[in-house]
Structures are given as structure tokens and as C-alpha cells.
Short mmCIF file of C-alpha atoms in Angstrom, two decimals:
data_model
loop_
_atom_site.label_atom_id
_atom_site.label_comp_id
_atom_site.label_asym_id
_atom_site.label_seq_id
_atom_site.Cartn_x
_atom_site.Cartn_y
_atom_site.Cartn_z
CA MET C 1 -11.56 2.61 18.64
CA SER C 2 -8.93 4.86 20.28
CA ASP C 3 -6.15 2.35 19.50
CA SER C 4 -7.21 2.07 15.86
CA LEU C 5 -7.26 5.87 15.58
CA ASP C 6 -3.91 6.13 17.34
CA GLN C 7 -2.25 3.70 14.91
CA ILE C 8 -4.08 4.81 11.77
CA PHE C 9 -0.92 6.10 10.08
CA ILE C 10 1.03 2.94 10.92
CA ARG C 11 -1.69 0.82 9.35
CA ALA C 12 -1.86 3.11 6.32
CA LYS C 13 1.87 2.61 5.83
CA GLN C 14 1.48 -1.16 6.14
CA LEU C 15 -1.29 -1.00 3.56
CA LEU C 16 0.98 0.87 1.15
CA LEU C 17 3.74 -1.71 1.67
CA SER C 18 1.43 -4.72 1.32
CA PRO C 19 1.90 -5.04 -2.51
CA LEU C 20 5.63 -5.60 -1.81
CA GLY C 21 5.01 -8.58 0.44
CA ASN C 22 7.08 -10.98 -1.71
CA ALA C 23 9.83 -8.46 -2.54
CA PRO C 24 13.35 -8.68 -1.05
CA ASP C 25 13.87 -7.09 2.35
CA TRP C 26 16.07 -4.30 1.00
CA VAL C 27 13.31 -3.22 -1.40
CA ILE C 28 10.78 -3.08 1.46
CA GLN C 29 13.22 -1.11 3.61
CA ILE C 30 13.83 1.44 0.86
CA ALA C 31 10.11 1.80 0.21
CA SER C 32 9.43 2.20 3.94
CA SER C 33 12.12 4.87 4.21
CA LEU C 34 10.74 6.76 1.23
CA ILE C 35 7.25 6.75 2.76
CA ASN C 36 8.67 8.12 6.00
CA ILE C 37 10.62 10.83 4.17
CA PHE C 38 7.66 12.01 2.09
CA ALA C 39 5.41 11.98 5.17
CA LEU C 40 7.91 14.10 7.12
CA LEU C 41 8.32 16.57 4.27
CA GLY C 42 4.58 16.81 3.71
CA VAL C 43 3.69 17.40 7.36
CA PHE C 44 6.45 19.88 8.19
CA LEU C 45 6.30 21.84 4.95
CA MET C 46 2.59 22.32 5.58
CA LEU C 47 3.38 23.30 9.17
CA PHE C 48 6.00 25.76 7.90
CA ALA C 49 3.46 27.37 5.58
CA LEU C 50 0.90 27.54 8.38
CA ILE C 51 3.25 28.95 11.02
CA SER C 52 4.56 31.58 8.59
CA VAL C 53 1.10 33.15 8.35
CA LEU C 54 0.03 32.43 11.94
CA GLU C 55 3.14 34.10 13.32
CA ARG C 56 2.40 37.26 11.36
CA LYS C 57 -1.22 37.25 12.48
CA ILE C 58 -0.35 36.57 16.14
CA LEU C 59 2.28 39.32 16.13
CA GLY C 60 -0.26 41.60 14.48
CA ARG C 61 -2.77 41.00 17.27
CA MET C 62 -0.09 41.60 19.89
CA GLN C 63 0.72 44.92 18.20
CA ASN C 64 -2.93 45.90 17.74
CA ARG C 65 -3.08 45.34 13.96
CA TYR C 66 -4.60 42.70 11.72
CA GLY C 67 -1.72 40.98 9.98
CA PRO C 68 -2.24 39.26 6.58
CA ASN C 69 -5.94 39.36 5.71
CA ARG C 70 -6.15 39.98 1.96
CA VAL C 71 -5.10 36.75 0.20
CA GLY C 72 -7.76 34.10 0.67
CA PRO C 73 -10.20 33.77 3.58
CA PHE C 74 -8.69 35.37 6.69
CA GLY C 75 -5.40 35.67 4.77
CA LEU C 76 -4.76 31.91 4.92
CA PHE C 77 -3.50 31.79 1.32
CA GLN C 78 -0.71 34.24 2.11
CA PRO C 79 1.94 31.44 2.21
CA VAL C 80 0.90 30.43 -1.33
CA ALA C 81 1.36 34.01 -2.53
CA ASP C 82 4.73 34.24 -0.76
CA GLY C 83 5.87 30.96 -2.29
CA ILE C 84 4.91 32.06 -5.80
CA LYS C 85 6.66 35.39 -5.28
CA MET C 86 9.86 33.67 -4.15
CA LEU C 87 9.78 31.25 -7.09
CA ILE C 88 9.45 33.95 -9.75
CA LYS C 89 11.90 36.45 -8.22
CA GLU C 90 15.21 36.80 -10.01
CA ASP C 91 18.09 34.79 -8.55
CA ILE C 92 20.94 37.28 -8.28
CA VAL C 93 24.46 36.01 -7.59
CA PRO C 94 27.33 38.51 -6.99
CA THR C 95 29.90 38.61 -9.80
CA ARG C 96 32.85 37.66 -7.60
CA ALA C 97 30.96 35.14 -5.48
CA ASP C 98 31.99 31.50 -5.30
CA LYS C 99 28.99 30.30 -7.26
CA ILE C 100 29.23 26.63 -6.23
CA VAL C 101 29.53 27.37 -2.51
CA HIS C 102 26.87 30.08 -2.81
CA PHE C 103 24.50 27.53 -4.40
CA LEU C 104 25.21 24.65 -1.98
CA ALA C 105 24.85 26.61 1.28
CA PRO C 106 21.01 26.85 1.37
CA ILE C 107 20.69 23.21 0.24
CA LEU C 108 22.97 21.98 3.02
CA ILE C 109 21.28 23.99 5.77
CA ALA C 110 17.82 22.78 4.70
CA ALA C 111 18.96 19.15 4.40
CA THR C 112 20.44 19.11 7.90
CA ALA C 113 17.26 20.59 9.37
CA VAL C 114 15.10 17.94 7.69
CA LEU C 115 17.43 15.09 8.74
CA ALA C 116 17.17 16.16 12.38
CA LEU C 117 13.41 15.56 12.23
CA GLY C 118 13.87 11.90 11.41
CA VAL C 119 14.73 10.60 14.90
CA ILE C 120 11.95 12.28 16.91
CA PRO C 121 9.03 10.09 18.12
CA TYR C 122 5.83 11.82 16.99
CA GLY C 123 3.50 9.24 18.50
CA ARG C 124 3.27 5.66 19.65
CA ASN C 125 5.32 3.58 17.15
CA MET C 126 5.72 6.72 15.02
CA THR C 127 9.48 7.34 14.97
CA PRO C 128 10.47 7.71 11.30
CA PHE C 129 13.98 6.31 11.83
CA ALA C 130 14.32 4.62 15.20
CA ILE C 131 18.05 4.26 15.93
CA ASP C 132 19.68 3.51 19.25
CA SER C 133 21.85 6.64 19.15
CA GLY C 134 19.13 9.00 17.94
CA ILE C 135 20.14 11.84 20.28
CA LEU C 136 23.75 11.60 19.10
CA PHE C 137 22.59 11.57 15.48
CA PHE C 138 20.45 14.67 16.10
CA PHE C 139 23.38 16.75 17.35
CA ALA C 140 25.85 15.31 14.84
CA VAL C 141 23.58 16.38 11.98
CA GLY C 142 22.65 19.69 13.58
CA SER C 143 26.27 20.70 14.06
CA THR C 144 26.72 20.94 10.28
CA THR C 145 24.52 24.04 10.33
CA GLU C 146 27.58 26.11 11.23
CA LEU C 147 29.33 24.86 8.11
CA ALA C 148 26.37 25.87 5.93
CA VAL C 149 26.26 29.34 7.52
CA PHE C 150 29.99 29.77 6.93
CA MET C 151 29.59 28.65 3.31
CA ALA C 152 26.85 31.26 2.82
CA GLY C 153 29.01 34.07 4.23
CA TRP C 154 32.20 33.02 2.48
CA GLY C 155 30.60 32.17 -0.85
CA SER C 156 28.84 35.56 -1.05
CA ASN C 157 32.18 37.46 -1.13
CA ASN C 158 30.63 40.24 0.90
CA LYS C 159 32.08 41.71 4.09
CA PHE C 160 28.66 42.14 5.68
CA SER C 161 27.72 38.54 4.84
CA MET C 162 30.98 37.26 6.29
CA LEU C 163 30.58 39.36 9.43
CA GLY C 164 27.04 38.07 9.89
CA ALA C 165 28.22 34.48 9.35
CA MET C 166 30.97 34.88 11.97
CA ARG C 167 28.52 36.31 14.48
CA ALA C 168 26.08 33.48 13.79
CA ILE C 169 28.77 30.80 14.13
CA ALA C 170 30.13 32.34 17.34
CA GLN C 171 26.77 32.35 19.08
CA MET C 172 25.76 28.94 17.73
CA ILE C 173 28.94 27.27 18.97
CA SER C 174 28.69 29.06 22.31
CA TYR C 175 25.13 27.88 22.91
CA GLU C 176 25.61 24.39 21.52
CA LEU C 177 27.65 23.56 24.62
CA PRO C 178 24.85 24.25 27.15
CA LEU C 179 22.35 22.75 24.70
CA ILE C 180 24.19 19.42 24.63
CA ILE C 181 25.12 19.46 28.32
CA THR C 182 21.48 19.94 29.35
CA VAL C 183 20.66 16.75 27.44
CA LEU C 184 23.24 14.76 29.43
CA PRO C 185 21.14 14.54 32.66
CA VAL C 186 18.28 12.90 30.75
CA VAL C 187 20.65 10.47 29.02
CA MET C 188 22.30 9.67 32.37
CA VAL C 189 19.02 9.04 34.18
CA VAL C 190 17.49 6.93 31.39
CA GLY C 191 20.74 5.21 30.48
CA ALA C 192 20.10 5.38 26.74
CA LEU C 193 20.55 7.64 23.73
CA SER C 194 17.37 6.39 22.08
CA PRO C 195 14.51 8.95 21.91
CA ASP C 196 11.97 6.13 22.16
CA ARG C 197 13.44 4.85 25.43
CA ILE C 198 13.57 8.39 26.82
CA VAL C 199 9.87 8.86 26.07
CA ALA C 200 9.07 5.42 27.55
CA ALA C 201 10.90 6.38 30.77
CA GLN C 202 8.41 9.27 31.23
CA GLY C 203 5.31 7.15 30.65
CA GLY C 204 4.12 6.55 34.20
CA TYR C 205 1.37 8.32 36.12
CA ALA C 206 1.23 9.28 39.79
CA PHE C 207 -2.20 10.16 41.24
CA GLY C 208 -3.50 10.19 37.67
CA PHE C 209 -1.07 12.88 36.51
CA ALA C 210 2.09 12.60 34.41
CA LEU C 211 4.46 13.54 37.23
CA CYS C 212 7.10 11.24 35.72
CA TRP C 213 7.98 13.84 33.10
CA PHE C 214 11.50 15.07 33.74
CA VAL C 215 10.37 18.69 33.68
CA PHE C 216 8.70 18.09 37.06
CA THR C 217 12.07 17.47 38.73
CA PRO C 218 14.25 20.43 39.82
CA TRP C 219 17.11 19.44 37.54
CA GLY C 220 14.68 18.74 34.68
CA ALA C 221 12.92 22.10 35.00
CA ALA C 222 16.23 23.98 35.07
CA ALA C 223 17.62 21.93 32.18
CA PHE C 224 14.45 22.50 30.14
CA ILE C 225 14.68 26.28 30.58
CA LEU C 226 18.35 26.25 29.60
CA PHE C 227 17.56 23.97 26.66
CA PHE C 228 14.74 26.25 25.52
CA VAL C 229 16.92 29.37 25.68
CA SER C 230 19.72 27.61 23.80
CA GLY C 231 17.14 26.51 21.23
CA LEU C 232 16.15 30.14 20.72
CA VAL C 233 19.77 30.95 19.87
CA GLU C 234 20.25 27.93 17.61
CA SER C 235 17.05 28.84 15.75
CA ASN C 236 18.21 32.46 15.40
CA ARG C 237 15.08 33.72 17.11
CA THR C 238 14.39 36.93 19.04
CA PRO C 239 15.97 38.15 21.30
CA PHE C 240 19.04 36.33 19.95
CA ASP C 241 18.67 37.16 16.25
CA VAL C 242 21.94 39.12 16.24
CA PRO C 243 23.16 37.72 12.88
CA GLU C 244 20.26 39.58 11.25
CA GLY C 245 20.76 42.98 12.86
CA GLU C 246 19.12 45.05 10.12
CA SER C 247 20.66 48.32 11.31
CA GLU C 248 24.17 46.81 11.31
CA ILE C 249 24.67 44.02 8.78
CA VAL C 250 21.38 43.93 6.84
CA ALA C 251 20.42 40.21 6.69
CA GLY C 252 23.67 38.65 7.90
CA HIS C 253 24.89 35.63 5.95
CA MET C 254 21.73 35.82 3.79
CA THR C 255 22.43 39.36 2.51
CA GLU C 256 23.42 38.26 -1.01
CA TYR C 257 20.61 35.73 -1.40
CA SER C 258 17.34 36.35 -3.20
CA GLY C 259 14.39 34.44 -4.54
CA PHE C 260 14.02 30.78 -3.69
CA LYS C 261 17.49 30.52 -2.13
CA TYR C 262 16.51 33.09 0.48
CA ALA C 263 13.23 31.24 1.02
CA THR C 264 15.22 28.04 1.62
CA PHE C 265 17.21 29.71 4.40
CA PHE C 266 13.97 31.02 5.86
CA MET C 267 12.39 27.57 5.70
CA ALA C 268 15.46 25.92 7.28
CA GLU C 269 15.25 28.26 10.28
CA TYR C 270 11.65 27.27 10.92
CA ILE C 271 12.26 23.55 10.39
CA GLY C 272 15.21 23.79 12.78
CA MET C 273 12.86 25.42 15.28
CA PHE C 274 10.42 22.52 14.85
CA ALA C 275 13.25 20.01 15.36
CA ILE C 276 14.68 21.61 18.50
CA SER C 277 11.19 22.00 19.97
CA GLY C 278 10.39 18.38 19.17
CA LEU C 279 13.58 17.25 20.89
CA GLY C 280 12.71 19.35 23.96
CA ILE C 281 9.27 17.70 24.10
CA THR C 282 10.91 14.26 23.82
CA LEU C 283 13.48 14.93 26.54
CA PHE C 284 11.51 16.85 29.15
CA LEU C 285 7.77 16.99 28.37
CA GLY C 286 6.96 13.30 28.08
CA GLY C 287 7.00 13.12 24.29
CA TRP C 288 3.65 11.89 23.00
CA HIS C 289 2.29 10.90 26.44
CA ALA C 290 -0.90 12.53 27.71
CA PRO C 291 -0.57 14.78 30.80
CA ILE C 292 -3.52 13.06 32.52
CA ARG C 293 -4.39 9.36 32.49
CA ALA C 294 -8.04 10.16 31.78
CA LEU C 295 -7.03 11.79 28.47
CA GLU C 296 -5.14 8.82 27.07
CA PHE C 297 -8.00 8.14 24.65
CA ILE C 298 -6.77 11.10 22.56
CA PRO C 299 -4.30 9.87 19.87
CA SER C 300 -0.67 10.15 20.90
CA TYR C 301 0.40 12.16 17.85
CA LEU C 302 -2.18 14.83 18.68
CA TRP C 303 -0.59 15.25 22.11
CA PHE C 304 2.83 15.65 20.54
CA PHE C 305 1.68 18.33 18.11
CA ALA C 306 -0.33 20.08 20.84
CA LYS C 307 2.86 20.41 22.89
CA LEU C 308 4.75 21.49 19.78
CA SER C 309 2.13 24.17 19.08
CA ALA C 310 2.43 25.47 22.65
CA LEU C 311 6.21 25.82 22.37
CA LEU C 312 5.95 27.50 18.97
CA PHE C 313 3.47 29.99 20.43
CA VAL C 314 6.02 30.84 23.14
CA TYR C 315 8.65 31.43 20.42
CA ILE C 316 6.27 33.86 18.69
CA TRP C 317 5.29 35.48 22.00
CA LEU C 318 8.93 36.18 22.83
CA ARG C 319 9.49 37.68 19.38
CA GLY C 320 6.64 40.12 19.93
CA THR C 321 7.79 40.99 23.46
CA LEU C 322 11.56 41.18 23.80
CA PRO C 323 14.04 43.50 22.05
CA ARG C 324 17.22 42.24 20.41
CA MET C 325 20.21 41.74 22.69
CA ARG C 326 23.72 42.98 21.99
CA VAL C 327 26.24 40.41 20.81
CA ASP C 328 28.49 40.91 23.86
CA GLN C 329 25.53 40.34 26.19
CA ILE C 330 24.68 37.12 24.36
CA MET C 331 28.22 35.76 24.62
CA ASN C 332 28.60 36.72 28.28
CA PHE C 333 25.29 35.07 29.10
CA ALA C 334 26.38 31.84 27.39
CA TRP C 335 29.80 31.42 28.97
CA LYS C 336 29.25 32.96 32.40
CA PHE C 337 25.74 31.75 33.24
CA MET C 338 24.33 29.13 30.85
CA LEU C 339 27.38 26.86 30.87
CA PRO C 340 27.84 26.71 34.69
CA MET C 341 24.11 26.14 35.18
CA ALA C 342 24.14 23.35 32.58
CA PHE C 343 26.90 21.53 34.48
CA THR C 344 24.95 22.11 37.69
CA CYS C 345 21.97 20.27 36.16
CA VAL C 346 24.21 17.27 35.51
CA VAL C 347 25.35 17.20 39.17
CA ALA C 348 21.80 17.74 40.44
CA ALA C 349 20.47 14.89 38.29
CA ALA C 350 23.18 12.57 39.60
CA VAL C 351 22.32 13.46 43.21
CA TRP C 352 18.59 12.97 42.50
CA HIS C 353 19.29 9.54 41.01
CA TYR C 354 21.61 8.24 43.73
CA ALA C 355 19.33 9.59 46.48
CA GLY C 356 16.67 7.16 45.30
CA ARG C 357 14.65 9.48 43.02
CA GLY C 358 12.37 10.23 45.94
CA PHE C 359 11.42 13.34 47.87
CA ALA C 360 14.83 13.57 49.56
CA GLY C 361 16.58 13.48 46.20
CA TRP C 362 14.13 16.08 44.91
CA LEU C 363 15.07 18.45 47.77
CA TRP C 364 18.82 17.85 47.38
CA SER C 365 18.57 18.51 43.66
CA LEU C 366 16.61 21.71 44.23
CA GLY C 367 19.12 22.86 46.84
CA ILE C 368 22.11 22.37 44.53
CA ILE C 369 20.49 24.30 41.69
CA ALA C 370 19.31 27.11 44.01
CA VAL C 371 22.77 27.53 45.63
CA VAL C 372 24.61 27.68 42.30
CA TYR C 373 22.01 30.06 40.86
CA LEU C 374 22.34 32.42 43.84
CA MET C 375 26.15 32.30 43.67
CA LEU C 376 26.12 33.13 39.96
CA SER C 377 23.62 35.93 40.57
CA LEU C 378 25.95 37.48 43.13
CA MET C 379 29.09 37.01 41.06
CA LEU C 380 27.50 38.28 37.85
CA ASP C 381 25.80 41.30 39.38
CA THR C 382 24.26 43.09 36.41
CA ARG C 383 23.00 46.12 38.29
CA ARG C 384 26.25 47.95 37.66
CA LYS C 385 26.25 47.11 33.94
CA PHE C 386 22.66 48.14 33.39
CA ALA C 387 22.49 51.01 35.85
CA PRO C 388 21.02 54.32 34.61
CA ARG C 389 23.60 56.25 32.62
CA THR C 390 24.63 59.76 33.53
CA TYR C 391 25.18 61.97 30.51
CA ARG C 392 27.46 65.01 30.84
CA PHE C 393 27.33 67.73 28.24
CA ALA C 394 29.87 70.43 27.48
CA GLU C 395 29.00 73.89 28.68
#
């Protein structure tokens, strides 16, 4: 029963393709791809609508208020009201804007976010597009986000939009380096760029627990934290939402957008957050594997989305807790701390692997990370930068 429930979507897809049994292979492949695409869009657009209202309600509870509670039962129809509002709002384009570039920017940023979802394994045999270089494809597609942000700033013909775009591109490029480098240890240890093989490498159990997840190694835990922080920046989330500093540059590269175009940017940010969280689950948290052998009867896709929900809650929690950082603090943190620690994870993973992946390798890996962390803490002493200020006033 558990296996039939676990593979229910695979069998539903086979049932949909069964009328094409005598068709040419290319027709079946196209039909299969279309089913995968519509399934991805359906699931993640629904998740976007749900998280948009849940985030507001969770933040409301954290701030001792209710959040949306007027439209529908418990305010659950608020995303429908927001969608209708965005659809009927006037689409205003500046007179001197590059209208073609201004129009294409939100389409490109949304398309890249959706494409990145296609290579993530959501359950057993549930990778929409299983390719051998899935990790490489993910970052190749995701790197076009900077181009879309630049198009939005340039096409708006607005100094504030351009300034916001430059700030967004600067921080995205700076944090893409540690983001990619923290993936290298996993690729090195597994010896593959395929997300499915990476998940399979974390499928064992020790003493009934999933201790084979890479997050339970010193290098994996450090890399996961660095990956998560870099994901916050790439998703333009608090405390790294500098491109949308309302008191400085209004809405950044989205300043001159309204109506459904603005909603597309908003949707792309959330879908990008889903994609980067899903990749983190695949790389470090065992993908769709259960944390305990006794819980394997629960369908694999439910485990994946449970982990995804936990990470999304942390994103919301941080938004309701931390203030926005200054842009110079963000850049210093990327180049002076994140990047050296990311390279340290690569070295620690190599030592762990060549030491036999046992307890000795675990200790050596932990020692390397601890030594580098302490050295960086001493070299980058922040007590002087954030010491209490002394204000002197004229007599």
C-alpha cells in the first residue's frame, strides 16, 4: 500500500500517456514533458499563493497582530483577492522607458525561476527532468537572473531603478561564488552532478537514523549554513533585501513596475526561494529520504515538502526577527568571511573523504573548519566596527 501511494503520481502520468502507446517516441516525450511542466506550475503556483498568505499571518502572530483575516475563512482567499487586484491594476510604463526591455524583464526572471525547479527530485522517481548535469543546469539557468534584474533597471530609465539593479547584481554575484563553492564538496564526495545520484548517496541508515545525510558531517553542516545564507541573498530576503531599501531607493529595480508585471517579479522571488531551498534539501538534507527508517512508510514526496516547509518557515522567521543590513556590511561579509569558509568546506570534505569517511575523518574535518573559523573571527574583529558610538556636541 505504501509503495502504491508513493508512486501514485507516476502511475497517474503513465495512465495519461497510455492512449499514446502506438505514437512515435518524440510525441510521447513531448507529451511527458508537457505533463511535467503543467504539474510543476500547478504545484508551485498553488504553493506561492499559500505561502503569500501564510507568511503574512505568521509575521502577524510574531508581531502580536492577526494578519489577513477578512477575505474568506481565516483570510485564506486573500491570494485570490491580491491576484485579481494585480490583474485589473493599470500597467504604467514610463514615457522614456525601453518598452521592449521593460516588458521582457519580468518574463525572463519568472522563466528562469521555473526552469530551475525542473531538475530537483521531489520524491522517488519524481524528478521532472532527470539530466546527468542537473546541478550545472540549475546554476546555469539561475545565473540569468542578474541579466533580468539589469534589464528591469535599465529598461525603466529611472536612476533609482538602475541604482537598485546595480545593488542587486553586486550582491547576487558576490554571493553566487560561495553558493556554488559550497556545492562543490557534495559533488566531489558523490562524484556526480546528478541530483538523483546525490540523493541516492544519502539514502543509508545507521542505527535506524539517517546519519548519512551530508548535513551530519562537519563540512556538510558548515556548507549547508553557508548555502542557506547565500540562498537568502539570492532570494532577496531579509536581512539581505538591500535592493528594496524603501527609505533609499523605493522598490529597487521594480520601482517603475505596476500591476501584473510587479506581481510577476514578486512571484519569481518566491519561486526562486522554493528552488534554492529544494536544492539545499537535495544536497544536504537527504532529499526525499525519511529521517528515521521506521517512518519510510510515509510517501517520499511528503518528506520532501515537509523539509521544504521547515526551510520556508525559517525564511519567514528571519524576516520577522532581523533588521536589514547595510550594503557595505553585506559585501564585506561575502568576500571576507563567506568565500574563505566556502573554500574551507571543500578542503574539509576532501580530508574527510581521504581519511576513510570514518570518525577520524570527521574529527579532522571539524578541526579544519574550527581553525579557519577562529582565524577569520580574529582577523575580522567586528567589535571595533560595532562598538558603542560616542557623540560629541558643540557647546
